[in-house]
Amino acid sequence: MQLSPDNFFSFKLDDFQLQAIEHLEEGKSVVVSSPTGSGKTVIAEYAVEMALAANKRCFYTTPLKALSNQKLYDFRQKFGDDKVGLLTGDVSINRDAAVVVMTTEVFRNMLYGTALGDIDRNLRNVSFVILDECHYMNDAQRGTVWEESIIYAPKDIQLVALSATIANAQELTQWIDETHGPTELVTSSFRPVPLRFYYFGARHLYPLLTPGHGMNKSLKDTFGRSKKTFRGNRRSIIASMSPRPGDILATMASRNMLPAIYFLFSRRGCEEAMTKARGIPLLNHEEEAELKIQVEHFVGDNPNLKNHPHLPYLFEGMSVHHAGMLPSWKAMVEKLFQKGLLKVVFATETLAAGINMPARTTVISSISKRDDEGHRQLTASEFLQMSGRAGRRGMDEVGHVVVVNHPFEPVEDAGKLAQAPSDPLSSRFTPSYGMILNLLQRHTIEEAQELIEKSFGQFMVSQELEPLYLQTLNIERELDRLAKPLCPGELGDLPLYKKRLEAVHSKEKQLKLIQRGLPKENKDAGGVALAEVKTQIREMLDLANGMPCHGCPVQKPCSKQTERIEHLRARHKQIEKRIHWQSGRYWRTFEALANILRIEGYIQGDTPTTLGLMAATIRGTNELFLTEVALSGVLETLRPPELAGVITALVTEDDRVSNTIRAATSPQVEIALGQILKTAKHVLRLQKEFEIEVPVSFSPVFSGLCQMWAEGSNWDEIRNASPFDEGDIVRALRRTLDLCRQFIRAPGMPEPLVAACQKAEALIARDEVREDF
């Protein structure tokens, strides 16, 4: 049977889905930009089916491990366990399957080869690569991975880039088309489940937008207060004047608007809101009974949840979801919500990042948040990402978005955000030590430069410089036009003529100064000097007057032309300098990092040394720093639990230790941390010399906890020894585990360190820290 959408899907496809499938069947790559929940996954599934029908393979990449695990489950249900695999840096399940799910970082690393195996083996028979959540290119820390993946992907592979709505989808498509191969853009603004926007204040729910999608003007009369109206502490004003979560939930429950995701922008805010909302009847008797059964079953499999302080709230149909929660708790919350047994989840915006937890309603508690730069308003894309969680296809006729009244946020701003178009993607492309070492293993320096200059960042710079390129072309055309001289007779040299006249004027000034300096009573003094200067002036005048320009009838227009030419040449030089500086930004960074690597012995000429091959397999914020620490010998003197504690410091960028009492570490760990600080200062000095800023940060904030865990402490002991959220501790321990495994796999790593890392790995990878797939 010939493959077609009609015999593969049991439902009618939307026009944009059919359009994307047509491009795939033509052998082209596609960029699909459409709202969350619009059905982009259908296009990905068809690409998988195309690969299977042709006896080829397909890779499906996601930005998060949780999404990869979820997609593994979904695809196994659809295509069968034997046809689907999972590949991470640590776990390989059926890696040679026809369909392999992985994070985008894993795919990028596969393109480098390194510890994940030979590139040819990695990509054997792969015809499609699906880049889900491609708008993650905007992520400040990880966005570069998507660009690298697209740049390095073999051109015979079709790419399927799935993105939420973005403003510059055409530019992204053009870049992929130029960098990778024929690529078409498919866009859709259609939402199968339309959204309605509301504003909650004064214990009532108001339409935020009118039927014509304009701002509801009456809201300004009701809620349009000035910030100057309020006096006192900002936090207390917000607490006293903001609507109560219980009132919001009660109103939504009465209007059949549950289940809901209630977005807040701090962990503390999530937990406070849940506490204040308790007591609202959300579940019926059947749901209460089923919820109890499900929770008991889940807690039985995860004993650390048995005494979780949030269990009473869970049994009322509500919970909290944020990065500080235990992974097992978050997994339980997600499954219960998907089953409809939780009616509201108070979550930070990380929940909007792609986890499959659609709701009937999303509540946005504030349209501003605090980040590293201070307090700022949400971007249009952030607002859209949270709004997009509302409305479940096939379950809801309409999705609801509720913006909560805030005493310091004008209601007009909420209306503008609800109508604002999405933000454009920006480039986060960043050359790194690891990138350089991996590229130079397989490419000449010239080829590496060509690859670097294929980045989306470079493409965007070229777009921005387009007006300057046009200016240079216009200047060159005018210079060509002005090149024809105006001289009626013998060709003159007006600049030289002017220069000689200026020299004459200068000599005349010199003559006057000499004359003024002579004593009045002796006018004849200095006669020889005066005569000599006057002779020079006559000779210089004769030389100038003998030029064709002297007495020329077109000297004035010629002078203007000459001045114009000089101005244009200066402007052209200035623009060329600016273009060179801006267009060479990424390559200058590459060269500076390469020079540091040469100084440290990781590159000889343009070829990675044995040290370089080792460092190329390391993944981290600063691969040079991590490798230098590994080779310093300081880690080899530690017992495995102590080694684990020190490695935790290498993967932690948390400065809370200065304000928090941390769990104690052994004296050997403290000595090792002191030695590592010296290594960090050395790398920082080198980077400063080359004007490079690659973070060299480490923190022992979780070191004591990791040492305790590696020495056999149970989770209750870890929980009681720390003021930190459990999710943060698990994340630190898992990162420790990951770096241990990287050191184990790195070629040429000292054997004593490899052996110690293997022992540390065995001690750490248990209970909550072990990842189940």
Short mmCIF file of C-alpha atoms in Angstrom, two decimals, residues 499-773:
data_model
loop_
_atom_site.label_atom_id
_atom_site.label_comp_id
_atom_site.label_asym_id
_atom_site.label_seq_id
_atom_site.Cartn_x
_atom_site.Cartn_y
_atom_site.Cartn_z
CA LYS A 499 49.30 71.01 -0.36
CA ARG A 500 52.03 73.21 -1.90
CA LEU A 501 49.98 76.36 -1.38
CA GLU A 502 49.41 75.36 2.25
CA ALA A 503 53.18 74.90 2.61
CA VAL A 504 53.69 78.43 1.22
CA HIS A 505 51.21 79.86 3.74
CA SER A 506 52.99 78.02 6.52
CA LYS A 507 56.35 79.51 5.45
CA GLU A 508 54.82 82.99 5.31
CA LYS A 509 53.64 82.60 8.91
CA GLN A 510 57.14 81.49 9.86
CA LEU A 511 58.53 84.64 8.19
CA LYS A 512 56.22 86.90 10.19
CA LEU A 513 57.20 85.22 13.43
CA ILE A 514 60.89 85.76 12.65
CA GLN A 515 60.23 89.41 11.85
CA ARG A 516 58.30 89.95 15.10
CA GLY A 517 61.13 88.46 17.06
CA LEU A 518 63.74 90.92 15.76
CA PRO A 519 64.70 93.85 18.08
CA LYS A 520 63.22 97.21 16.95
CA GLU A 521 66.54 99.06 17.44
CA ASN A 522 68.29 96.69 15.01
CA LYS A 523 66.15 96.08 11.94
CA ASP A 524 69.02 94.57 10.01
CA ALA A 525 69.53 91.74 12.48
CA GLY A 526 68.63 88.30 11.16
CA GLY A 527 68.81 89.47 7.61
CA VAL A 528 70.43 86.24 6.40
CA ALA A 529 67.67 84.10 7.97
CA LEU A 530 64.95 86.33 6.56
CA ALA A 531 66.43 86.22 3.09
CA GLU A 532 66.68 82.45 3.22
CA VAL A 533 62.98 82.04 4.17
CA LYS A 534 61.90 84.52 1.49
CA THR A 535 63.88 82.58 -1.10
CA GLN A 536 62.20 79.36 -0.02
CA ILE A 537 58.78 81.00 -0.33
CA ARG A 538 59.53 82.23 -3.89
CA GLU A 539 60.74 78.78 -4.92
CA MET A 540 57.71 77.10 -3.43
CA LEU A 541 55.38 79.60 -5.15
CA ASP A 542 57.09 79.07 -8.46
CA LEU A 543 56.66 75.32 -8.05
CA ALA A 544 52.96 75.69 -7.25
CA ASN A 545 52.29 78.27 -9.94
CA GLY A 546 53.92 76.07 -12.50
CA MET A 547 51.31 73.39 -12.01
CA PRO A 548 48.36 73.01 -14.43
CA CYS A 549 45.94 73.75 -11.60
CA HIS A 550 47.24 77.33 -11.21
CA GLY A 551 44.80 79.67 -12.89
CA CYS A 552 42.61 76.76 -14.08
CA PRO A 553 39.03 77.98 -14.78
CA VAL A 554 37.48 74.87 -13.16
CA GLN A 555 39.59 74.95 -10.04
CA LYS A 556 36.64 75.68 -7.73
CA PRO A 557 34.32 72.84 -8.93
CA CYS A 558 37.38 70.60 -9.14
CA SER A 559 38.17 71.46 -5.54
CA LYS A 560 34.65 70.52 -4.45
CA GLN A 561 34.94 67.26 -6.38
CA THR A 562 38.24 66.44 -4.72
CA GLU A 563 36.83 67.14 -1.26
CA ARG A 564 33.84 64.93 -2.04
CA ILE A 565 36.11 62.10 -3.19
CA GLU A 566 38.19 62.35 0.00
CA HIS A 567 35.03 62.31 2.13
CA LEU A 568 33.60 59.28 0.30
CA ARG A 569 36.86 57.35 0.58
CA ALA A 570 37.03 58.04 4.33
CA ARG A 571 33.39 56.99 4.75
CA HIS A 572 33.96 53.83 2.68
CA LYS A 573 36.95 52.89 4.82
CA GLN A 574 34.94 53.48 8.01
CA ILE A 575 32.05 51.29 6.82
CA GLU A 576 34.39 48.53 5.63
CA LYS A 577 36.03 48.54 9.05
CA ARG A 578 32.66 48.26 10.79
CA ILE A 579 31.52 45.44 8.48
CA HIS A 580 34.79 43.57 9.04
CA TRP A 581 34.51 43.94 12.82
CA GLN A 582 30.87 42.87 13.09
CA SER A 583 30.97 40.10 10.52
CA GLY A 584 34.10 38.58 12.04
CA ARG A 585 32.85 38.44 15.62
CA TYR A 586 32.34 34.67 15.83
CA TRP A 587 35.56 33.84 14.05
CA ARG A 588 37.58 36.18 16.31
CA THR A 589 36.16 34.32 19.32
CA PHE A 590 37.07 31.00 17.67
CA GLU A 591 40.65 32.16 17.03
CA ALA A 592 41.08 33.51 20.57
CA LEU A 593 39.88 30.25 22.12
CA ALA A 594 42.11 28.27 19.73
CA ASN A 595 45.13 30.34 20.76
CA ILE A 596 44.45 29.61 24.43
CA LEU A 597 44.23 25.92 23.59
CA ARG A 598 47.56 26.13 21.73
CA ILE A 599 49.24 27.76 24.74
CA GLU A 600 47.92 25.02 27.04
CA GLY A 601 48.99 22.21 24.70
CA TYR A 602 45.58 21.10 23.48
CA ILE A 603 46.27 22.08 19.86
CA GLN A 604 49.51 21.79 17.90
CA GLY A 605 49.25 24.06 14.88
CA ASP A 606 45.66 23.42 13.84
CA THR A 607 45.48 19.79 15.03
CA PRO A 608 44.23 18.62 18.44
CA THR A 609 46.88 16.88 20.53
CA THR A 610 46.28 13.88 22.79
CA LEU A 611 45.14 16.34 25.45
CA GLY A 612 42.83 17.96 22.92
CA LEU A 613 41.25 14.65 21.96
CA MET A 614 40.54 14.02 25.63
CA ALA A 615 39.04 17.47 26.23
CA ALA A 616 36.90 17.16 23.07
CA THR A 617 34.78 14.51 24.81
CA ILE A 618 34.03 16.71 27.83
CA ARG A 619 30.78 18.70 27.90
CA GLY A 620 30.44 21.64 30.23
CA THR A 621 30.39 25.40 30.52
CA ASN A 622 34.19 25.53 30.29
CA GLU A 623 35.71 22.33 28.93
CA LEU A 624 39.28 23.62 29.32
CA PHE A 625 38.79 24.27 33.04
CA LEU A 626 37.21 20.85 33.65
CA THR A 627 40.00 19.04 31.80
CA GLU A 628 42.73 21.01 33.57
CA VAL A 629 41.22 20.03 36.92
CA ALA A 630 41.01 16.38 35.85
CA LEU A 631 44.69 16.39 34.82
CA SER A 632 45.96 18.35 37.82
CA GLY A 633 46.26 15.20 39.96
CA VAL A 634 44.26 16.73 42.80
CA LEU A 635 41.26 14.43 42.21
CA GLU A 636 43.30 11.24 42.27
CA THR A 637 44.22 11.69 45.96
CA LEU A 638 40.58 11.55 47.12
CA ARG A 639 38.42 8.67 48.27
CA PRO A 640 35.42 8.05 45.93
CA PRO A 641 32.89 9.84 48.21
CA GLU A 642 35.28 12.81 48.50
CA LEU A 643 35.81 12.78 44.75
CA ALA A 644 32.04 12.92 44.28
CA GLY A 645 31.84 15.95 46.57
CA VAL A 646 34.53 17.80 44.63
CA ILE A 647 33.03 16.95 41.24
CA THR A 648 29.72 18.32 42.49
CA ALA A 649 31.45 21.68 43.00
CA LEU A 650 32.64 21.57 39.37
CA VAL A 651 29.10 21.24 38.02
CA THR A 652 27.43 23.72 40.40
CA GLU A 653 27.11 27.40 39.59
CA ASP A 654 25.34 28.44 42.76
CA ASP A 655 26.52 31.29 44.98
CA ARG A 656 24.05 30.63 47.80
CA VAL A 657 26.86 29.10 49.84
CA SER A 658 27.91 32.58 50.96
CA ASN A 659 24.59 33.05 52.72
CA THR A 660 23.77 29.48 53.70
CA ILE A 661 25.22 26.95 56.10
CA ARG A 662 26.24 23.99 53.96
CA ALA A 663 26.80 20.39 54.94
CA ALA A 664 30.36 19.74 56.08
CA THR A 665 32.97 18.18 53.83
CA SER A 666 36.18 16.42 54.81
CA PRO A 667 39.47 18.38 55.09
CA GLN A 668 40.73 16.59 51.97
CA VAL A 669 37.80 18.02 49.98
CA GLU A 670 38.54 21.52 51.25
CA ILE A 671 42.22 21.19 50.26
CA ALA A 672 41.21 19.97 46.79
CA LEU A 673 38.80 22.90 46.37
CA GLY A 674 41.63 25.28 47.24
CA GLN A 675 43.81 23.75 44.53
CA ILE A 676 40.96 23.97 42.01
CA LEU A 677 40.58 27.66 42.78
CA LYS A 678 44.18 28.16 41.65
CA THR A 679 43.39 26.36 38.37
CA ALA A 680 40.33 28.55 37.90
CA LYS A 681 42.39 31.72 38.39
CA HIS A 682 44.96 30.50 35.85
CA VAL A 683 42.29 29.88 33.19
CA LEU A 684 40.66 33.24 33.93
CA ARG A 685 43.99 35.06 33.53
CA LEU A 686 44.53 33.41 30.14
CA GLN A 687 41.03 34.31 28.99
CA LYS A 688 41.49 37.91 30.11
CA GLU A 689 44.64 38.19 28.01
CA PHE A 690 42.66 37.18 24.93
CA GLU A 691 39.56 39.20 25.91
CA ILE A 692 37.43 36.06 26.19
CA GLU A 693 34.62 35.52 28.69
CA VAL A 694 33.82 31.86 29.23
CA PRO A 695 32.50 31.29 32.77
CA VAL A 696 34.89 29.54 35.14
CA SER A 697 32.56 29.00 38.03
CA PHE A 698 32.28 26.32 40.68
CA SER A 699 30.65 26.16 44.07
CA PRO A 700 30.84 23.69 46.98
CA VAL A 701 27.26 24.45 48.04
CA PHE A 702 26.16 20.82 47.46
CA SER A 703 29.54 19.15 48.02
CA GLY A 704 28.86 18.04 51.58
CA LEU A 705 25.48 16.58 50.62
CA CYS A 706 27.01 14.70 47.71
CA GLN A 707 29.74 13.29 49.95
CA MET A 708 27.06 12.20 52.46
CA TRP A 709 25.06 10.54 49.69
CA ALA A 710 28.10 8.74 48.30
CA GLU A 711 28.94 7.52 51.81
CA GLY A 712 25.53 5.83 52.06
CA SER A 713 23.14 8.34 53.65
CA ASN A 714 19.46 7.75 52.86
CA TRP A 715 17.23 10.42 51.32
CA ASP A 716 15.62 11.41 54.63
CA GLU A 717 19.07 12.16 56.04
CA ILE A 718 19.94 14.25 52.97
CA ARG A 719 16.62 16.11 53.19
CA ASN A 720 17.13 16.89 56.88
CA ALA A 721 20.73 18.04 56.40
CA SER A 722 19.91 20.70 53.82
CA PRO A 723 17.87 23.89 53.54
CA PHE A 724 17.74 23.46 49.76
CA ASP A 725 14.86 22.17 47.67
CA GLU A 726 15.09 18.45 47.01
CA GLY A 727 14.90 18.91 43.25
CA ASP A 728 18.00 21.11 43.32
CA ILE A 729 19.90 18.45 45.26
CA VAL A 730 18.89 15.70 42.84
CA ARG A 731 19.89 17.85 39.89
CA ALA A 732 23.32 18.51 41.42
CA LEU A 733 23.85 14.81 42.11
CA ARG A 734 22.80 13.84 38.58
CA ARG A 735 25.17 16.40 37.10
CA THR A 736 27.90 14.93 39.28
CA LEU A 737 27.06 11.51 37.94
CA ASP A 738 27.17 12.82 34.37
CA LEU A 739 30.65 14.38 34.77
CA CYS A 740 31.95 11.20 36.44
CA ARG A 741 30.80 9.26 33.38
CA GLN A 742 32.39 11.79 31.05
CA PHE A 743 35.74 11.40 32.84
CA ILE A 744 35.37 7.60 32.63
CA ARG A 745 34.78 7.70 28.86
CA ALA A 746 37.36 10.38 27.99
CA PRO A 747 40.30 8.85 26.06
CA GLY A 748 43.61 9.24 27.84
CA MET A 749 42.13 10.13 31.22
CA PRO A 750 44.50 8.95 34.01
CA GLU A 751 43.60 5.41 35.06
CA PRO A 752 43.51 6.15 38.83
CA LEU A 753 40.94 8.90 38.19
CA VAL A 754 38.87 6.65 35.91
CA ALA A 755 38.83 3.93 38.58
CA ALA A 756 37.82 6.41 41.29
CA CYS A 757 35.06 7.85 39.08
CA GLN A 758 33.70 4.37 38.42
CA LYS A 759 33.47 3.75 42.17
CA ALA A 760 31.88 7.18 42.73
CA GLU A 761 29.36 6.48 39.97
CA ALA A 762 28.28 3.25 41.63
CA LEU A 763 27.84 5.06 44.96
CA ILE A 764 25.78 7.94 43.54
CA ALA A 765 23.50 6.21 41.01
CA ARG A 766 20.80 4.96 43.35
CA ASP A 767 17.32 5.80 44.56
CA GLU A 768 16.19 9.32 43.54
CA VAL A 769 19.39 10.04 41.64
CA ARG A 770 19.12 7.06 39.32
CA GLU A 771 17.12 7.94 36.23
CA ASP A 772 14.55 5.39 35.14
CA PHE A 773 13.51 5.17 31.50
#
